[in-house]
Short mmCIF file of C-alpha atoms in Angstrom, two decimals:
data_model
loop_
_atom_site.label_atom_id
_atom_site.label_comp_id
_atom_site.label_asym_id
_atom_site.label_seq_id
_atom_site.Cartn_x
_atom_site.Cartn_y
_atom_site.Cartn_z
CA MET A 1 107.06 94.89 98.70
CA SER A 2 104.55 92.29 99.66
CA SER A 3 105.95 89.58 97.48
CA ALA A 4 107.50 86.67 99.24
CA ARG A 5 111.25 86.75 99.33
CA ASP A 6 112.62 83.82 101.28
CA GLY A 7 116.08 82.79 100.19
CA ASP A 8 115.98 82.25 96.49
CA VAL A 9 112.15 82.42 96.29
CA PHE A 10 110.48 85.47 94.83
CA ARG A 11 106.78 85.51 94.02
CA PHE A 12 105.31 87.97 91.51
CA ASP A 13 102.03 88.73 93.27
CA ARG A 14 99.55 91.44 92.29
CA ARG A 15 101.27 94.14 94.33
CA ALA A 16 104.66 93.31 92.78
CA TRP A 17 103.18 93.48 89.29
CA THR A 18 101.40 96.76 90.03
CA ARG A 19 104.58 98.35 91.33
CA LEU A 20 106.57 97.08 88.35
CA LEU A 21 104.06 98.38 85.82
CA VAL A 22 103.94 101.83 87.46
CA LEU A 23 107.73 101.98 87.29
CA CYS A 24 107.61 100.92 83.65
CA THR A 25 105.73 104.11 82.78
CA ALA A 26 109.13 105.81 82.73
CA VAL A 27 110.28 103.85 79.70
CA LEU A 28 106.71 103.86 78.29
CA PHE A 29 106.77 107.68 78.11
CA GLU A 30 110.27 107.63 76.69
CA GLY A 31 109.35 105.13 73.97
CA MET A 32 106.21 107.01 73.00
CA SER A 33 108.03 110.35 72.86
CA LEU A 34 110.88 108.90 70.81
CA SER A 35 108.62 107.35 68.19
CA SER A 36 105.66 109.72 67.96
CA ILE A 37 107.85 112.73 67.14
CA ASN A 38 108.77 111.06 63.83
CA VAL A 39 105.15 111.10 62.66
CA GLN A 40 104.59 114.64 63.99
CA LEU A 41 107.53 116.25 62.21
CA ALA A 42 105.81 116.90 58.87
CA GLY A 43 102.87 118.63 60.58
CA ILE A 44 105.20 120.61 62.86
CA GLN A 45 107.30 121.77 59.90
CA GLU A 46 104.22 122.92 58.01
CA GLY A 47 102.51 124.53 61.01
CA LEU A 48 105.50 126.44 62.40
CA GLU A 49 107.47 126.78 59.11
CA LEU A 50 110.66 125.27 60.51
CA ARG A 51 113.98 125.07 58.69
CA PRO A 52 115.59 121.59 58.42
CA ASP A 53 118.09 122.36 61.20
CA GLN A 54 115.25 123.59 63.46
CA LEU A 55 113.27 120.44 62.72
CA GLN A 56 116.29 118.39 63.75
CA LEU A 57 116.41 120.33 67.04
CA VAL A 58 112.75 119.54 67.74
CA ALA A 59 113.61 115.86 67.41
CA GLY A 60 116.94 116.17 69.21
CA ALA A 61 116.15 118.56 72.09
CA PHE A 62 114.46 115.78 74.07
CA LEU A 63 117.32 113.37 73.45
CA THR A 64 120.02 115.91 74.28
CA THR A 65 118.68 117.12 77.62
CA TYR A 66 117.71 113.57 78.48
CA ALA A 67 121.28 112.43 77.84
CA GLY A 68 122.96 115.41 79.51
CA LEU A 69 120.98 115.22 82.75
CA LEU A 70 120.72 111.46 83.18
CA LEU A 71 123.95 111.38 85.17
CA VAL A 72 122.65 113.85 87.70
CA GLY A 73 119.25 112.14 87.56
CA GLY A 74 120.78 108.83 88.56
CA THR A 75 122.84 110.45 91.31
CA CYS A 76 119.78 112.29 92.63
CA ALA A 77 117.93 108.96 92.80
CA ASP A 78 120.77 107.44 94.82
CA ARG A 79 121.11 110.48 97.12
CA TRP A 80 117.61 111.85 97.63
CA GLY A 81 115.38 108.82 97.27
CA ARG A 82 114.31 106.85 94.24
CA ARG A 83 110.57 107.15 94.87
CA ARG A 84 110.75 110.93 95.32
CA MET A 85 112.79 111.46 92.15
CA PHE A 86 110.61 109.10 90.10
CA LEU A 87 107.44 111.04 90.91
CA SER A 88 109.17 114.41 90.46
CA GLY A 89 110.40 113.39 87.02
CA VAL A 90 106.93 112.30 85.92
CA ALA A 91 105.56 115.69 86.99
CA VAL A 92 108.22 117.59 85.02
CA PHE A 93 107.58 115.45 81.94
CA GLY A 94 103.87 116.27 82.15
CA ILE A 95 104.61 120.00 82.40
CA GLY A 96 106.90 119.84 79.37
CA SER A 97 104.22 117.99 77.41
CA LEU A 98 101.63 120.67 78.21
CA ALA A 99 104.08 123.39 77.17
CA ALA A 100 104.73 121.61 73.86
CA THR A 101 100.98 121.39 73.25
CA LEU A 102 100.62 125.15 73.66
CA ALA A 103 103.83 126.25 71.87
CA GLN A 104 103.33 128.87 69.12
CA GLU A 105 106.97 129.50 68.16
CA PRO A 106 109.82 127.14 67.19
CA VAL A 107 111.97 128.19 70.15
CA LEU A 108 109.11 127.50 72.58
CA LEU A 109 108.51 124.05 71.13
CA ILE A 110 112.23 123.21 71.26
CA GLY A 111 112.34 124.41 74.87
CA ALA A 112 109.28 122.34 75.80
CA ARG A 113 110.87 119.26 74.27
CA ALA A 114 113.95 119.97 76.36
CA VAL A 115 111.79 120.09 79.51
CA GLN A 116 110.33 116.70 78.56
CA GLY A 117 113.90 115.43 78.40
CA VAL A 118 114.63 116.80 81.88
CA GLY A 119 111.65 114.91 83.29
CA ALA A 120 112.64 111.68 81.57
CA ALA A 121 116.24 112.09 82.77
CA VAL A 122 115.05 112.16 86.38
CA THR A 123 112.43 109.41 86.03
CA ALA A 124 114.23 106.67 84.06
CA PRO A 125 117.28 106.02 86.28
CA ALA A 126 115.13 106.13 89.41
CA ALA A 127 112.81 103.52 87.89
CA VAL A 128 115.66 101.20 86.89
CA ALA A 129 117.28 101.58 90.32
CA LEU A 130 113.97 100.74 92.03
CA ILE A 131 113.63 97.62 89.88
CA VAL A 132 117.22 96.47 90.46
CA ALA A 133 116.97 97.08 94.22
CA GLY A 134 113.49 95.59 94.54
CA PHE A 135 114.01 92.31 92.67
CA PRO A 136 116.71 89.78 93.64
CA GLU A 137 119.45 89.03 91.13
CA GLY A 138 118.80 86.09 88.90
CA ALA A 139 115.56 85.03 87.23
CA ALA A 140 113.36 87.54 89.11
CA ARG A 141 115.47 90.56 88.17
CA ASN A 142 115.91 89.34 84.60
CA LYS A 143 112.14 88.97 84.29
CA ALA A 144 111.52 92.45 85.74
CA LEU A 145 114.07 94.05 83.41
CA GLY A 146 112.59 92.13 80.49
CA VAL A 147 109.16 93.56 81.30
CA PHE A 148 110.75 97.00 81.58
CA SER A 149 112.29 96.63 78.10
CA ALA A 150 109.01 95.27 76.72
CA MET A 151 107.15 98.31 78.06
CA GLY A 152 109.61 100.53 76.26
CA ALA A 153 108.80 98.67 73.07
CA ALA A 154 105.10 98.94 73.82
CA GLY A 155 105.55 102.69 74.24
CA PHE A 156 107.42 102.84 70.96
CA SER A 157 104.66 100.91 69.20
CA LEU A 158 101.88 102.95 70.78
CA GLY A 159 103.75 106.17 70.05
CA VAL A 160 103.95 105.72 66.30
CA VAL A 161 100.36 104.50 65.95
CA ILE A 162 98.51 106.62 68.51
CA GLY A 163 100.76 109.57 67.72
CA GLY A 164 99.98 109.16 64.04
CA LEU A 165 96.26 108.80 64.74
CA LEU A 166 96.14 111.90 66.97
CA THR A 167 98.29 113.91 64.55
CA GLN A 168 96.02 113.01 61.65
CA GLY A 169 92.83 113.72 63.62
CA PHE A 170 93.79 116.67 65.86
CA GLY A 171 97.10 117.95 64.53
CA TRP A 172 100.56 117.51 65.98
CA ARG A 173 99.56 119.19 69.27
CA GLY A 174 97.18 116.34 70.08
CA ALA A 175 100.03 113.84 70.26
CA PHE A 176 101.85 116.01 72.83
CA PHE A 177 98.74 116.51 74.96
CA LEU A 178 98.33 112.74 75.33
CA TYR A 179 101.11 112.65 77.94
CA VAL A 180 99.40 115.16 80.24
CA PRO A 181 96.58 112.87 81.49
CA LEU A 182 98.94 109.88 81.49
CA ALA A 183 101.41 111.69 83.76
CA THR A 184 98.55 112.79 86.01
CA LEU A 185 97.40 109.18 86.36
CA VAL A 186 100.88 107.99 87.36
CA LEU A 187 101.16 110.79 89.94
CA ALA A 188 97.86 109.66 91.43
CA LEU A 189 98.83 105.97 91.61
CA GLY A 190 102.53 106.28 92.39
CA PRO A 191 102.37 107.28 96.08
CA ARG A 192 100.04 104.34 96.78
CA VAL A 193 102.06 101.54 95.19
CA LEU A 194 105.59 102.88 95.80
CA ALA A 195 105.62 102.75 99.58
CA ALA A 196 107.80 105.37 101.25
CA GLY A 197 110.38 104.27 103.79
CA THR A 198 111.41 100.97 102.14
CA PRO A 199 115.09 100.47 101.21
CA GLU A 200 114.10 100.14 97.56
CA ALA A 201 112.26 103.48 97.57
CA ALA A 202 114.74 105.33 99.74
CA GLY A 203 117.91 104.34 97.91
CA GLY A 204 120.75 106.37 99.28
CA ALA A 205 118.51 109.15 100.56
CA GLY A 206 120.37 109.18 103.83
CA ARG A 207 123.43 110.64 102.16
CA GLY A 208 121.56 113.77 101.15
CA GLY A 209 123.78 116.78 100.65
CA LEU A 210 123.98 119.47 98.02
CA MET A 211 124.36 118.44 94.40
CA PRO A 212 127.21 119.95 92.38
CA TRP A 213 125.25 121.52 89.53
CA LEU A 214 128.20 122.72 87.43
CA PRO A 215 129.08 119.25 86.02
CA PRO A 216 125.58 118.48 84.69
CA LEU A 217 125.34 121.97 83.21
CA LEU A 218 128.70 121.45 81.49
CA ILE A 219 127.81 118.07 79.97
CA THR A 220 124.29 119.17 78.96
CA GLY A 221 125.50 122.44 77.45
CA GLY A 222 128.34 120.65 75.71
CA LEU A 223 126.03 118.06 74.17
CA VAL A 224 123.53 120.71 73.06
CA ALA A 225 126.29 122.74 71.40
CA VAL A 226 127.84 119.73 69.64
CA VAL A 227 124.47 118.42 68.42
CA TYR A 228 123.50 121.88 67.16
CA ALA A 229 126.85 122.32 65.39
CA VAL A 230 126.68 118.92 63.72
CA GLY A 231 123.11 119.58 62.57
CA ARG A 232 124.14 122.94 61.06
CA VAL A 233 126.84 121.41 58.85
CA GLY A 234 125.84 122.12 55.28
CA THR A 235 123.39 124.91 56.18
CA GLY A 236 125.30 127.16 58.58
CA SER A 237 128.53 129.07 57.97
CA GLY A 238 131.82 127.31 58.59
CA ALA A 239 132.79 129.82 61.26
CA GLU A 240 129.52 129.35 63.16
CA VAL A 241 129.78 125.56 63.11
CA THR A 242 133.42 125.61 64.18
CA VAL A 243 132.92 128.02 67.08
CA VAL A 244 129.84 126.28 68.45
CA ALA A 245 131.44 122.84 68.12
CA ALA A 246 134.61 124.06 69.83
CA VAL A 247 132.64 125.51 72.74
CA GLY A 248 130.67 122.27 73.11
CA LEU A 249 133.74 120.05 73.00
CA ALA A 250 135.53 122.31 75.49
CA ALA A 251 132.61 122.02 77.91
CA ILE A 252 132.67 118.22 77.62
CA VAL A 253 136.44 118.12 78.19
CA VAL A 254 136.13 120.33 81.27
CA PHE A 255 133.38 118.02 82.55
CA LEU A 256 135.60 114.95 82.14
CA VAL A 257 138.58 116.63 83.81
CA THR A 258 136.55 117.82 86.79
CA GLN A 259 134.96 114.38 87.17
CA ALA A 260 138.38 112.74 87.25
CA ARG A 261 139.42 115.06 90.11
CA ALA A 262 136.12 115.20 92.00
CA ARG A 263 135.85 113.55 95.42
CA VAL A 264 132.33 112.29 94.66
CA PRO A 265 131.99 112.35 90.84
CA LEU A 266 128.69 112.08 89.00
CA LEU A 267 130.39 109.63 86.65
CA PRO A 268 132.92 107.53 88.58
CA PRO A 269 135.87 106.99 86.20
CA ALA A 270 136.47 103.48 87.63
CA LEU A 271 132.90 102.49 86.79
CA LEU A 272 133.14 103.63 83.18
CA ALA A 273 136.56 101.96 82.87
CA ASP A 274 134.98 98.56 83.53
CA ARG A 275 134.85 96.69 80.21
CA ARG A 276 131.30 95.53 80.88
CA MET A 277 130.08 99.08 81.49
CA LEU A 278 131.98 100.52 78.54
CA ALA A 279 130.72 97.82 76.16
CA ALA A 280 127.12 98.30 77.33
CA CYS A 281 127.33 102.07 76.84
CA LEU A 282 128.96 101.78 73.43
CA ALA A 283 126.36 99.23 72.34
CA LEU A 284 123.34 101.40 73.12
CA GLY A 285 124.96 104.68 72.06
CA GLY A 286 126.17 103.48 68.67
CA ALA A 287 123.17 101.32 67.86
CA PHE A 288 120.63 104.01 68.65
CA ALA A 289 122.60 106.60 66.69
CA GLY A 290 121.90 104.52 63.60
CA ILE A 291 118.37 103.49 64.55
CA THR A 292 117.13 106.97 65.50
CA GLY A 293 118.79 108.58 62.50
CA ALA A 294 117.25 106.05 60.11
CA MET A 295 113.77 106.50 61.58
CA PHE A 296 114.06 110.29 61.26
CA LEU A 297 115.07 110.01 57.60
CA VAL A 298 112.58 107.33 56.55
CA ALA A 299 109.61 108.94 58.34
CA THR A 300 110.32 112.25 56.60
CA GLU A 301 110.74 110.48 53.25
CA LEU A 302 107.45 108.59 53.59
CA GLN A 303 105.40 111.69 54.43
CA GLU A 304 107.04 114.30 52.22
CA LYS A 305 107.91 112.32 49.10
CA GLN A 306 105.76 109.17 49.07
CA GLY A 307 102.51 110.71 50.28
CA TYR A 308 102.06 108.68 53.49
CA SER A 309 99.75 110.16 56.11
CA ALA A 310 100.91 110.45 59.73
CA LEU A 311 98.89 107.35 60.66
CA LEU A 312 100.22 105.27 57.75
CA THR A 313 103.76 106.31 58.65
CA GLY A 314 103.16 105.16 62.21
CA LEU A 315 101.78 101.84 61.00
CA ALA A 316 104.81 101.41 58.74
CA PHE A 317 107.11 101.47 61.78
CA LEU A 318 104.78 99.45 64.01
CA PRO A 319 106.43 96.06 63.27
CA GLN A 320 109.71 97.35 64.69
CA GLY A 321 108.13 98.17 68.04
CA LEU A 322 106.09 94.97 68.05
CA ALA A 323 109.22 92.90 67.46
CA VAL A 324 110.86 94.51 70.50
CA GLY A 325 107.76 94.02 72.63
CA LEU A 326 107.21 90.39 71.70
CA LEU A 327 110.84 89.32 71.98
CA SER A 328 112.17 91.35 74.95
CA THR A 329 110.87 89.04 77.67
CA PRO A 330 111.98 85.78 75.96
CA ALA A 331 115.36 87.40 75.25
CA SER A 332 115.79 88.35 78.91
CA ARG A 333 115.15 84.72 79.87
CA LEU A 334 118.01 83.66 77.61
CA ALA A 335 120.32 85.46 80.02
CA ASN A 336 119.68 82.64 82.49
CA ARG A 337 121.18 80.11 80.06
CA ALA A 338 123.50 81.97 77.67
CA PRO A 339 126.42 84.36 78.29
CA VAL A 340 125.35 87.99 78.25
CA THR A 341 128.29 88.94 76.03
CA ARG A 342 127.09 86.60 73.29
CA LEU A 343 123.54 87.92 73.55
CA LEU A 344 124.74 91.51 73.26
CA LEU A 345 126.88 90.81 70.19
CA ALA A 346 124.12 88.73 68.59
CA GLY A 347 121.63 91.56 69.08
CA LEU A 348 124.02 94.10 67.60
CA ALA A 349 124.65 91.84 64.60
CA VAL A 350 120.91 91.58 63.88
CA ILE A 351 120.55 95.37 64.20
CA THR A 352 123.41 95.83 61.73
CA VAL A 353 121.72 93.58 59.15
CA GLY A 354 118.47 95.50 59.63
CA GLN A 355 120.27 98.81 59.15
CA LEU A 356 121.78 97.47 55.93
CA LEU A 357 118.26 96.79 54.63
CA TYR A 358 117.20 100.29 55.68
CA THR A 359 119.59 101.73 53.09
CA THR A 360 117.29 100.42 50.32
CA VAL A 361 113.85 101.44 51.62
CA GLU A 362 113.66 104.70 49.68
CA GLN A 363 113.83 102.90 46.35
CA HIS A 364 111.82 99.69 46.93
CA ALA A 365 108.45 98.41 48.09
CA TYR A 366 107.47 98.39 51.76
CA VAL A 367 106.85 94.65 52.07
CA THR A 368 110.16 93.59 50.54
CA HIS A 369 112.48 96.10 52.24
CA LEU A 370 111.13 98.37 54.99
CA LEU A 371 109.08 95.64 56.70
CA PRO A 372 111.95 93.12 57.07
CA ALA A 373 114.33 95.94 58.05
CA ALA A 374 111.98 97.09 60.81
CA ILE A 375 111.49 93.55 62.12
CA LEU A 376 115.22 92.81 62.19
CA VAL A 377 116.07 96.05 63.97
CA GLY A 378 113.31 95.43 66.52
CA ALA A 379 114.49 91.86 67.13
CA GLY A 380 118.06 93.08 67.61
CA ILE A 381 116.98 95.71 70.15
CA ALA A 382 115.01 93.07 72.05
CA VAL A 383 118.17 90.99 72.52
CA ALA A 384 120.77 93.74 72.93
CA TYR A 385 118.94 96.09 75.30
CA PRO A 386 118.40 93.74 78.27
CA ALA A 387 121.88 92.29 77.77
CA ALA A 388 123.41 95.76 77.98
CA THR A 389 121.34 96.54 81.08
CA LEU A 390 122.54 93.37 82.82
CA LEU A 391 126.17 94.12 81.96
CA ALA A 392 125.89 97.63 83.39
CA SER A 393 124.15 96.32 86.51
CA ALA A 394 126.91 93.76 87.10
CA ALA A 395 129.59 96.46 86.84
CA ALA A 396 128.18 98.67 89.62
CA ASP A 397 127.80 98.39 93.38
CA MET A 398 124.22 98.29 94.69
CA SER A 399 124.61 101.89 95.94
CA GLU A 400 125.55 103.02 92.40
CA GLN A 401 122.75 101.34 90.45
CA GLY A 402 121.04 104.66 89.75
CA THR A 403 124.29 106.16 88.48
CA ALA A 404 125.03 103.10 86.34
CA SER A 405 121.58 103.05 84.74
CA GLY A 406 121.74 106.81 84.18
CA THR A 407 125.13 106.47 82.50
CA LEU A 408 123.87 103.69 80.23
CA VAL A 409 120.81 105.57 79.02
CA THR A 410 122.91 108.74 78.68
CA TRP A 411 124.93 107.04 75.99
CA GLN A 412 121.78 105.75 74.32
CA GLN A 413 120.10 109.15 74.13
CA ALA A 414 123.25 111.07 73.27
CA GLY A 415 123.82 108.60 70.46
CA GLY A 416 120.28 109.13 69.20
CA ALA A 417 120.64 112.93 69.25
CA LEU A 418 123.99 112.85 67.47
CA GLY A 419 122.64 110.34 64.96
CA VAL A 420 119.76 112.63 63.96
CA ALA A 421 122.12 115.61 63.75
CA ALA A 422 124.65 113.65 61.67
CA VAL A 423 122.12 112.42 59.10
CA THR A 424 120.73 115.96 58.81
CA ALA A 425 124.25 117.21 58.09
CA ILE A 426 124.91 114.46 55.53
CA ASP A 427 121.61 115.15 53.78
CA SER A 428 122.45 118.86 53.58
CA SER A 429 126.02 118.32 52.38
CA VAL A 430 125.95 115.30 50.04
CA THR A 431 123.57 114.60 47.18
CA GLY A 432 123.04 111.43 45.18
CA ASP A 433 122.91 107.78 46.10
CA LEU A 434 125.40 105.05 46.91
CA TRP A 435 124.46 101.53 45.73
CA GLY A 436 120.76 102.40 45.67
CA GLY A 437 120.63 104.11 49.05
CA SER A 438 121.19 107.67 50.27
CA TYR A 439 124.51 108.54 51.86
CA SER A 440 122.74 109.45 55.09
CA LEU A 441 121.17 105.98 55.43
CA TRP A 442 124.54 104.41 54.72
CA GLY A 443 125.84 106.55 57.55
CA CYS A 444 123.26 104.94 59.86
CA PHE A 445 124.50 101.51 58.78
CA ALA A 446 128.07 102.60 59.51
CA PHE A 447 127.08 103.55 63.08
CA ALA A 448 125.67 100.06 63.68
CA PHE A 449 128.56 98.21 62.04
CA LEU A 450 131.28 100.12 63.89
CA THR A 451 129.41 99.61 67.16
CA LEU A 452 129.36 95.86 66.61
CA CYS A 453 133.09 95.83 65.88
CA GLY A 454 133.91 97.98 68.91
CA CYS A 455 131.89 95.86 71.34
CA ALA A 456 133.41 92.66 69.94
CA ALA A 457 136.89 94.09 70.51
CA LEU A 458 136.02 95.01 74.10
CA LEU A 459 134.27 91.80 75.12
CA LEU A 460 136.25 89.21 73.17
CA SER A 461 139.72 90.60 73.84
CA PRO A 462 142.12 87.93 75.19
CA SER A 463 143.45 90.50 77.68
CA ARG A 464 140.10 90.81 79.42
CA VAL A 465 140.42 90.98 83.19
CA ARG A 466 139.94 87.40 84.41
CA ARG A 467 138.30 88.23 87.70
CA GLY A 468 135.52 90.02 85.84
CA ALA A 469 135.20 87.44 83.09
CA ARG A 470 133.09 85.09 85.18
CA ASP A 471 130.54 87.83 85.87
CA VAL A 472 130.49 88.86 82.22
CA GLU A 473 129.81 85.32 81.07
CA ALA A 474 127.09 84.77 83.69
CA GLY A 475 124.13 86.96 82.82
CA THR A 476 122.71 86.51 86.31
CA ALA A 477 125.85 87.62 88.13
CA ALA A 478 125.48 89.95 91.08
CA PRO A 479 126.78 93.52 90.90
CA THR A 480 130.50 93.52 91.59
CA GLY A 481 131.29 97.22 91.76
CA ARG A 482 134.66 98.85 91.22
CA THR A 483 136.78 96.38 93.17
CA GLY A 484 135.64 93.36 91.18
CA ARG A 485 134.38 91.65 94.35
CA ALA A 486 130.97 90.07 94.15
CA SER A 487 128.27 91.24 96.50
CA SER A 488 127.64 89.24 99.65
CA LYS A 489 124.61 87.64 98.05
CA PRO A 490 125.62 84.69 95.85
CA ALA A 491 124.81 84.74 92.16
CA LYS A 492 121.97 82.47 91.18
#
């Protein structure tokens, strides 16, 4: 990287910004795909005549494969080169987007969404690892990660609006096709700005070796089975749901057992046992279970029952994405002055209040209920997301940054997939309202509230390991890894 890096000095010159923005396309695609699908669902259901459980799979297939393969995606980035895996993931995402554009049957569309998830699973951890390795710890890294989070919010905002506009003008296929030229552009620019041969781009490529493919297949298959079973509650037979859920849970248990015994595990047990890593994963997994589930429910309600067009639905959710985009960078700067643990808990508390307001949006006016709910949830994400990323980064060695980032986003996406499946099941099983809100939206609030309580118990426990407490309290701490020893470079 051409930026100056002398001691504590790091200059964001044009080349540094160009490289950072190219890397941010990973989270840009993810944000757009996550949000635009909510405004496409009504058109997809009408065009392909999907059942409610199939519609849930269209929304959840991306999240499930994304979550299941992120662990191997992060490990591939560490083993085979971050630059190589970043560009490969972008290419796969583009192929999946083209397949979704052309899909004529529900199973083909679900499969194409799964391919999109595979591409994102390879791209995202490589991008985060390149950022962490390419920017020194402290203010420079916090700024880079803040921009990364802001680009995710920008993608979310663009997804709901541009996705709604394209869906209204060209049908739901137009919103999928948008990613094809975008991916092509990144593939054209990437090799020029991500120079091969640098330590940041190479990662742990020297280790090479064959990847053990059974563990990622077990965790991905297990997640798919569990998500499908949960989504079928209320519509499928009890025997079907039980058998599929049992198979999925068994696959996940086998994955965990084999990882505990593996010589080089995809998910190092010692890394996940770190309180910082566990709290960061729980925060994103639980919060996004509620957020994604609520968006799925409210978007469907607005289009099917309140007569909103795809574009108006996208505009209704725009303030949430804008709040994340506008506040992510300032929130990341707070990590230089405030303990990361407090920022994480504060962000989760704001999300919880926003989710409480979401329970009332079906019965009240947009300006008085949905708008403030969306702004609060967006503000909470802006604070909690970079805090969780910094906690996970501090828990891992530099050689495991790809694995750590992959693990973190795995929890986020798995939580989102399970959240959508759970609210689908609640909607199919329980009728009526509770205190003016549907039971399914109250379930989304419960996800957020329990997540806040769990993270508070982890991070505020008096028995917290003292040698790690200093790094937890200092948002700019260097990665410490499994042994608890700080890296040779002093924290700034």
